[in-house]
């Protein structure tokens, strides 16, 4: 069974930094993208950053561009999120995501699915 474990959340003052880590074990499918999402109270879960596994191309939410950096290690199925110059509005539960391609037969038919971490709380005080 796939396990996705996050770490690195916590309480920090505005302007501070945190680094989130996430590791997935027993993923036997091709990982297409690795990403971080967040969910603040009363709001929908939103994409923070993502990185394409094969190309390394990254994508960031406008609100975090220039402050957050996503990186990944394909061989270890790990993904990191370096968060600098944190703001109170960054307060949320952060979830890592592995978006994978599951091949279902020898003809190459496949579907895609997501694996999620349990979430880690990030709180930024003003």
Short mmCIF file of C-alpha atoms in Angstrom, two decimals:
data_model
loop_
_atom_site.label_atom_id
_atom_site.label_comp_id
_atom_site.label_asym_id
_atom_site.label_seq_id
_atom_site.Cartn_x
_atom_site.Cartn_y
_atom_site.Cartn_z
CA UNK A 1 0.00 0.00 0.00
CA UNK A 2 1.31 3.43 -0.92
CA UNK A 3 2.27 5.68 1.97
CA UNK A 4 2.83 9.41 1.66
CA UNK A 5 4.39 11.13 4.66
CA UNK A 6 4.93 14.85 5.10
CA UNK A 7 7.01 16.78 7.57
CA UNK A 8 8.28 20.26 8.25
CA UNK A 9 5.24 22.30 9.14
CA UNK A 10 5.05 24.53 12.18
CA UNK A 11 4.63 28.01 13.58
CA UNK A 12 6.75 30.85 12.23
CA UNK A 13 6.68 34.62 12.32
CA UNK A 14 5.94 36.64 9.24
CA UNK A 15 9.06 36.96 7.12
CA UNK A 16 10.39 33.63 8.29
CA UNK A 17 11.04 30.41 6.39
CA UNK A 18 9.99 26.79 6.51
CA UNK A 19 10.89 23.75 4.42
CA UNK A 20 8.33 21.05 3.85
CA UNK A 21 9.32 17.52 2.88
CA UNK A 22 7.27 14.66 1.54
CA UNK A 23 8.20 11.09 0.73
CA UNK A 24 6.13 8.39 -0.92
CA UNK A 25 6.83 4.71 -0.56
CA UNK A 26 5.69 1.72 -2.63
CA UNK A 27 4.59 3.74 -5.64
CA UNK A 28 4.96 1.35 -8.56
CA UNK A 29 3.40 3.59 -11.19
CA UNK A 30 5.00 6.33 -13.24
CA UNK A 31 4.92 9.61 -11.36
CA UNK A 32 3.82 12.39 -13.70
CA UNK A 33 3.85 15.38 -11.38
CA UNK A 34 4.68 16.14 -7.77
CA UNK A 35 2.92 18.99 -6.11
CA UNK A 36 1.96 20.89 -3.00
CA UNK A 37 -1.55 22.10 -2.26
CA UNK A 38 -2.94 24.00 0.69
CA UNK A 39 -6.28 24.40 2.36
CA UNK A 40 -7.05 27.34 4.60
CA UNK A 41 -10.11 27.40 6.90
CA UNK A 42 -13.25 28.13 4.91
CA UNK A 43 -11.44 27.93 1.59
CA UNK A 44 -11.06 25.32 -1.10
CA UNK A 45 -7.86 23.39 -1.54
CA UNK A 46 -5.60 25.21 -3.99
CA UNK A 47 -2.47 24.37 -5.92
CA UNK A 48 0.64 26.02 -4.47
CA UNK A 49 3.35 24.55 -6.68
CA UNK A 50 3.97 21.59 -8.94
CA UNK A 51 6.87 20.07 -10.80
CA UNK A 52 6.73 17.76 -13.80
CA UNK A 53 8.63 14.60 -13.06
CA UNK A 54 10.22 14.11 -16.47
CA UNK A 55 10.98 17.68 -17.53
CA UNK A 56 11.39 19.45 -14.22
CA UNK A 57 9.11 22.25 -15.38
CA UNK A 58 7.56 24.03 -12.42
CA UNK A 59 4.31 25.86 -11.90
CA UNK A 60 3.46 28.22 -9.03
CA UNK A 61 0.41 30.00 -7.76
CA UNK A 62 0.75 33.73 -8.33
CA UNK A 63 0.56 34.37 -4.60
CA UNK A 64 3.77 32.44 -3.90
CA UNK A 65 5.91 33.21 -6.95
CA UNK A 66 9.31 34.47 -5.95
CA UNK A 67 8.91 33.23 -2.37
CA UNK A 68 8.39 29.45 -2.64
CA UNK A 69 10.53 26.90 -4.47
CA UNK A 70 9.50 23.33 -5.25
CA UNK A 71 12.03 20.60 -5.92
CA UNK A 72 11.90 16.86 -6.22
CA UNK A 73 13.98 13.71 -6.25
CA UNK A 74 12.47 11.25 -8.70
CA UNK A 75 14.64 8.36 -7.61
CA UNK A 76 13.48 8.70 -4.03
CA UNK A 77 9.91 9.82 -4.74
CA UNK A 78 10.39 12.84 -2.56
CA UNK A 79 9.27 16.42 -3.00
CA UNK A 80 10.20 19.55 -1.09
CA UNK A 81 8.77 23.01 -0.72
CA UNK A 82 11.06 25.79 0.46
CA UNK A 83 8.96 28.66 1.73
CA UNK A 84 10.60 32.03 2.32
CA UNK A 85 9.24 35.41 3.35
CA UNK A 86 6.15 33.76 4.76
CA UNK A 87 3.01 35.82 5.22
CA UNK A 88 0.01 35.33 7.52
CA UNK A 89 -2.10 34.54 4.46
CA UNK A 90 0.10 31.48 3.86
CA UNK A 91 -1.41 29.90 6.96
CA UNK A 92 -3.04 26.63 5.93
CA UNK A 93 -2.76 22.88 5.99
CA UNK A 94 -0.32 21.87 3.27
CA UNK A 95 -0.74 18.60 1.37
CA UNK A 96 1.73 16.95 -0.95
CA UNK A 97 0.47 15.19 -4.03
CA UNK A 98 1.82 12.53 -6.35
CA UNK A 99 -0.06 12.37 -9.65
CA UNK A 100 0.65 9.03 -11.31
CA UNK A 101 -0.09 7.05 -14.45
CA UNK A 102 -1.39 3.54 -13.82
CA UNK A 103 -1.07 1.16 -16.78
CA UNK A 104 -3.87 -1.41 -16.67
CA UNK A 105 -3.07 -3.81 -19.52
CA UNK A 106 -0.40 -4.87 -22.01
CA UNK A 107 -1.96 -2.70 -24.72
CA UNK A 108 -1.00 0.32 -22.68
CA UNK A 109 -4.42 1.43 -21.51
CA UNK A 110 -4.02 3.55 -18.43
CA UNK A 111 -5.69 5.86 -16.00
CA UNK A 112 -4.34 8.56 -13.74
CA UNK A 113 -4.76 8.89 -10.01
CA UNK A 114 -3.54 10.92 -7.07
CA UNK A 115 -1.86 10.00 -3.84
CA UNK A 116 -2.06 12.52 -1.00
CA UNK A 117 -0.19 13.11 2.19
CA UNK A 118 -1.97 13.52 5.50
CA UNK A 119 -1.35 17.25 5.61
CA UNK A 120 0.95 19.41 7.72
CA UNK A 121 -0.08 22.63 9.43
CA UNK A 122 1.76 25.84 8.59
CA UNK A 123 0.90 28.84 10.76
CA UNK A 124 2.38 32.26 10.13
CA UNK A 125 1.94 34.85 12.85
CA UNK A 126 1.93 38.57 12.16
#
